PDB file of C-alpha atoms in Angstrom:
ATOM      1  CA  UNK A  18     -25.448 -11.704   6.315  1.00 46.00           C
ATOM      2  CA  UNK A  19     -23.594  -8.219   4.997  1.00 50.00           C
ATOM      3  CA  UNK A  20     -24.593  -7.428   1.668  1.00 55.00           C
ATOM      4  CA  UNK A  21     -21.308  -8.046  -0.768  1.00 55.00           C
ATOM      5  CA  UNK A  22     -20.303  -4.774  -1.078  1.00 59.00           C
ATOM      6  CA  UNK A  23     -20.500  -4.282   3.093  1.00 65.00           C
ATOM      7  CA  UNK A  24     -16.811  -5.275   3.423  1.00 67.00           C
ATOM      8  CA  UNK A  25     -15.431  -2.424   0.706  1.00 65.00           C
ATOM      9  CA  UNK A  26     -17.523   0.033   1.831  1.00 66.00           C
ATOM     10  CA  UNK A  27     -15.861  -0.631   5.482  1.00 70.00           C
ATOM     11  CA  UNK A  28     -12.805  -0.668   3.298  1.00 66.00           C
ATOM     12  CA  UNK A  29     -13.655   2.725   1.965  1.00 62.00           C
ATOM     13  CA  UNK A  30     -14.591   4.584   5.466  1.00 68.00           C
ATOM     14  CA  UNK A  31     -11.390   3.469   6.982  1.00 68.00           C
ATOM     15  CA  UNK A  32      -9.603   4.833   3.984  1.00 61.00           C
ATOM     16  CA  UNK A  33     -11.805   8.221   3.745  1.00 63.00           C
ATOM     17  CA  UNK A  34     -11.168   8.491   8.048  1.00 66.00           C
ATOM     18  CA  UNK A  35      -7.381   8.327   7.222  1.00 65.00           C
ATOM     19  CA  UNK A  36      -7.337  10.928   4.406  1.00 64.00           C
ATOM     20  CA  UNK A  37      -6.256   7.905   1.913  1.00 70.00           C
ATOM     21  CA  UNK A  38      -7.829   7.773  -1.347  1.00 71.00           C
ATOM     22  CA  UNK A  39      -6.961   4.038  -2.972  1.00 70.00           C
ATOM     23  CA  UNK A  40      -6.553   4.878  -6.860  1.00 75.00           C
ATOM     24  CA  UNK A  41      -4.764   1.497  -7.479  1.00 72.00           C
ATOM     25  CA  UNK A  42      -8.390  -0.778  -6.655  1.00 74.00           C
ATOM     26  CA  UNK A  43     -10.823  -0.054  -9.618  1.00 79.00           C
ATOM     27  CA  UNK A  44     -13.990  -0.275  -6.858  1.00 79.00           C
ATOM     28  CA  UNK A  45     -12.168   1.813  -4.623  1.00 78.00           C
ATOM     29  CA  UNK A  46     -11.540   3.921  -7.717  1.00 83.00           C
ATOM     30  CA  UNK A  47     -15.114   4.141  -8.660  1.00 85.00           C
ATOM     31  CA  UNK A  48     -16.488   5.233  -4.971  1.00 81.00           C
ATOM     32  CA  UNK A  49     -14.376   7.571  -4.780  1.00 81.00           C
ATOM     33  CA  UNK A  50     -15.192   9.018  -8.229  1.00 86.00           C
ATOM     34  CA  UNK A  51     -18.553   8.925  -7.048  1.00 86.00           C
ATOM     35  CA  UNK A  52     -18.465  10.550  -3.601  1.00 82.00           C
ATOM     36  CA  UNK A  53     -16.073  13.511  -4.751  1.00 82.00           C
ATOM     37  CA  UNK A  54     -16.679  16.067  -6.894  1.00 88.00           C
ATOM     38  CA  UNK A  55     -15.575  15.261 -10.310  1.00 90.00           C
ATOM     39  CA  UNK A  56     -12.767  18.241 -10.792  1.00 91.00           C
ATOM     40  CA  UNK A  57     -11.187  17.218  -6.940  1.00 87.00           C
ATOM     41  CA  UNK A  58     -10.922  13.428  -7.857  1.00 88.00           C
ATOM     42  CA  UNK A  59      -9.546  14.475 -11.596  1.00 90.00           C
ATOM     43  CA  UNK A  60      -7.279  16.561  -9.721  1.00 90.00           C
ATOM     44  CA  UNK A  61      -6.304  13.833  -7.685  1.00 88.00           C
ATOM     45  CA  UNK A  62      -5.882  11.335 -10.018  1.00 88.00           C
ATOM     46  CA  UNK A  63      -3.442  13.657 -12.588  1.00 91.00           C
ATOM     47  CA  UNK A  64      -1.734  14.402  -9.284  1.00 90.00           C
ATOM     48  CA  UNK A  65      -0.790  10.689  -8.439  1.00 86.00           C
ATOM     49  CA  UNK A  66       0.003   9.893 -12.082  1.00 87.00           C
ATOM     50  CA  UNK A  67       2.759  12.641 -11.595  1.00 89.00           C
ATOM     51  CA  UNK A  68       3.620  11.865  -8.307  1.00 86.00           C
ATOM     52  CA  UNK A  69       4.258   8.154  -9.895  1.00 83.00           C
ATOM     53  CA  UNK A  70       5.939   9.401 -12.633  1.00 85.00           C
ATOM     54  CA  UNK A  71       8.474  11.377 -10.905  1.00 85.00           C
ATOM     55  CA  UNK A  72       9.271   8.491  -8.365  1.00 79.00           C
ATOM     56  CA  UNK A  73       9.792   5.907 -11.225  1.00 78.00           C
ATOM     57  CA  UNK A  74      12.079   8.197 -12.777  1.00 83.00           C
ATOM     58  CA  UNK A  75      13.786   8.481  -9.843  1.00 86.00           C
ATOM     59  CA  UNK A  76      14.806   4.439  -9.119  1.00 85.00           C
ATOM     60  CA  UNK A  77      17.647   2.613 -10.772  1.00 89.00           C
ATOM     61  CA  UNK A  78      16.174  -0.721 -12.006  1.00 89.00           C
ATOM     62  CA  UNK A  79      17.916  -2.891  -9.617  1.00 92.00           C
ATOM     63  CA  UNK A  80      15.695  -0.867  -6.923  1.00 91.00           C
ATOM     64  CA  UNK A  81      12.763  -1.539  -8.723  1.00 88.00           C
ATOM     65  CA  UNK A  82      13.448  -4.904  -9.031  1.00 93.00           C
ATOM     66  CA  UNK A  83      14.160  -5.372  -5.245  1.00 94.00           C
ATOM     67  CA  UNK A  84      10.743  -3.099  -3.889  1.00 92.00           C
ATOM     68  CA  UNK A  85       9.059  -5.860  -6.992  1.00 92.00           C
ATOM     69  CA  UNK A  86      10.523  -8.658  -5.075  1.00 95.00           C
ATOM     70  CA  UNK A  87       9.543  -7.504  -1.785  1.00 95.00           C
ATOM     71  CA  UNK A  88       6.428  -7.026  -2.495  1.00 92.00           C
ATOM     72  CA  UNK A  89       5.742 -10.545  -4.627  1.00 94.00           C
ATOM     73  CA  UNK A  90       7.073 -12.011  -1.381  1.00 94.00           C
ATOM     74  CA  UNK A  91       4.795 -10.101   1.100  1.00 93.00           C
ATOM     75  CA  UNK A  92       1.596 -11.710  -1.052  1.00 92.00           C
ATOM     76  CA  UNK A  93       2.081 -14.958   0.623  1.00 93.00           C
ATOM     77  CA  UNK A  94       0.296 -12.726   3.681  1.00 90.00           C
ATOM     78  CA  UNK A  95      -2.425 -11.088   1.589  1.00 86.00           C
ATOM     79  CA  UNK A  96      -5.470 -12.905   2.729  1.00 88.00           C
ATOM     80  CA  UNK A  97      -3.777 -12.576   6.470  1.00 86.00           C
ATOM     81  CA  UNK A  98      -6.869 -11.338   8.610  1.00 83.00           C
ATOM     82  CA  UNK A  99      -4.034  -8.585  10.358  1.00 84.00           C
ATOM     83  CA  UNK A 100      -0.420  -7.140   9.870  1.00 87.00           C
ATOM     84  CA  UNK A 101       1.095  -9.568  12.389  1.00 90.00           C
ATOM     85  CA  UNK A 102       3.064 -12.129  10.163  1.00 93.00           C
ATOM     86  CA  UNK A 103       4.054  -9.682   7.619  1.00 93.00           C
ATOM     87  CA  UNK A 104       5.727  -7.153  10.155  1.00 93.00           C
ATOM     88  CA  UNK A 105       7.224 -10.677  11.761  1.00 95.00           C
ATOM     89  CA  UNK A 106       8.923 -11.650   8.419  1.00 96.00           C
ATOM     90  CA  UNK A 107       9.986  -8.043   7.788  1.00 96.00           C
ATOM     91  CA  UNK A 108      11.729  -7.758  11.708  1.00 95.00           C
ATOM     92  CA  UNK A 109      12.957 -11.239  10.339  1.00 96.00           C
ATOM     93  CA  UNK A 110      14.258 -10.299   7.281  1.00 96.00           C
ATOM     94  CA  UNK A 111      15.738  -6.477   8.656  1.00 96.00           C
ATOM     95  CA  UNK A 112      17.567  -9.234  11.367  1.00 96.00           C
ATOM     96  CA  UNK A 113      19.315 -11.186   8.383  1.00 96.00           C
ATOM     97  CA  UNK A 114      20.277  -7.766   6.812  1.00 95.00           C
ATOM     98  CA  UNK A 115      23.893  -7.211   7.596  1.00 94.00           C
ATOM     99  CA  UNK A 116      24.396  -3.513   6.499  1.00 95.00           C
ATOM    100  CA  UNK A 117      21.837  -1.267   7.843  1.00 94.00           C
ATOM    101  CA  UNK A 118      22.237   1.180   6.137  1.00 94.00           C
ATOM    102  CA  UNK A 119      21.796  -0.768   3.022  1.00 94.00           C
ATOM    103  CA  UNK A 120      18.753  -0.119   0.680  1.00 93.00           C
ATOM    104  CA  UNK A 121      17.424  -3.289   1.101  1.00 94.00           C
ATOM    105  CA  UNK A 122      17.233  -3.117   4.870  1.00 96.00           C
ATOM    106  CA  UNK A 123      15.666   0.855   4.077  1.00 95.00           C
ATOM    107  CA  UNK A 124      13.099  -0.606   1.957  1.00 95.00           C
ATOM    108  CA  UNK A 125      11.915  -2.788   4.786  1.00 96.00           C
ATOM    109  CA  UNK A 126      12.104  -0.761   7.527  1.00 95.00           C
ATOM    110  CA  UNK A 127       9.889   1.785   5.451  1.00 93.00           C
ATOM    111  CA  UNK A 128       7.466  -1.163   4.691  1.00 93.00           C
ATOM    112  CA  UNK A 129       7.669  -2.348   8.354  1.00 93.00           C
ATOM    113  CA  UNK A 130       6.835   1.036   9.491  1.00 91.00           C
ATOM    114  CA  UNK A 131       3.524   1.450   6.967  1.00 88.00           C
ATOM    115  CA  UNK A 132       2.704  -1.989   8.326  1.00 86.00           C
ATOM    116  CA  UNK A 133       2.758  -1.037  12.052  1.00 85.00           C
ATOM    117  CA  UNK A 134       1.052   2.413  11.400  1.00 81.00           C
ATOM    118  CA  UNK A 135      -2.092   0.749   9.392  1.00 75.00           C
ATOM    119  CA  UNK A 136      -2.191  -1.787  12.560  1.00 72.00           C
ATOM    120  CA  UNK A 137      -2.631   1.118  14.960  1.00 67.00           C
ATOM    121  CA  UNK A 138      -4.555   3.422  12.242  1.00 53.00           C
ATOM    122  CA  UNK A 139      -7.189   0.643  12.650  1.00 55.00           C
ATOM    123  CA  UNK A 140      -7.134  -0.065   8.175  1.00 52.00           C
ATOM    124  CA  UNK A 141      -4.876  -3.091   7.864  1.00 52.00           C
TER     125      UNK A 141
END
């Protein structure tokens, strides 16, 4: 048996192998403030918080809304062992999407995409 931590340090290599640093998992937080130097991961960090800042400031709250229902209806997959049924319901969903060039059907084409790219990166 794999000591506890075995499965988020996997987590972590994947993530480090794909130039991905996960700032929104505190233990993903903490190894990563731990295995970079202190002034590159404050860097990073301050960078993301503006990054964040200047997307939010960018979306009218009825896109918010719809990328917060989106996602609170993708967590029915979240302890899926792969990407399978989620990019199924998203096809699904793009399908019952009239106007595509909507920004609903956008949103989940660009989540279908991330989906299909962490499949074949080998992290999802």
């Amino acid at each position: 048996m794999s000591p506890p931590f075995a499965e988020e340090h996997d987590e972590l290599e994947k993530l480090n192998k794909s130039s991905c640093i996960n700032l929104i998992s505190q233990t993903f937080q903490r190894y990563a403030s731990q295995s970079l130097p202190e002034e590159y991961f404050n860097n990073i960090k301050s960078k993301s918080a503006e990054l964040r800042s200047r997307f939010s400031d960018c979306l009218t709250p009825t896109t918010v809304q719809m990328i917060n229902d989106l996602f609170d209806e993708l967590q029915q997959f979240r302890f899926d062992s792969d990407t399978t049924n989620i990019i199924t319901y998203l096809d699904n969903e793009k399908n019952r999407e009239t106007d595509k060039g909507s920004e609903n059907y956008i949103l989940l084409s660009i989540v279908s995409s991330m989906a299909i790219v962490l499949t074949g990166s080998g992290i999802a």
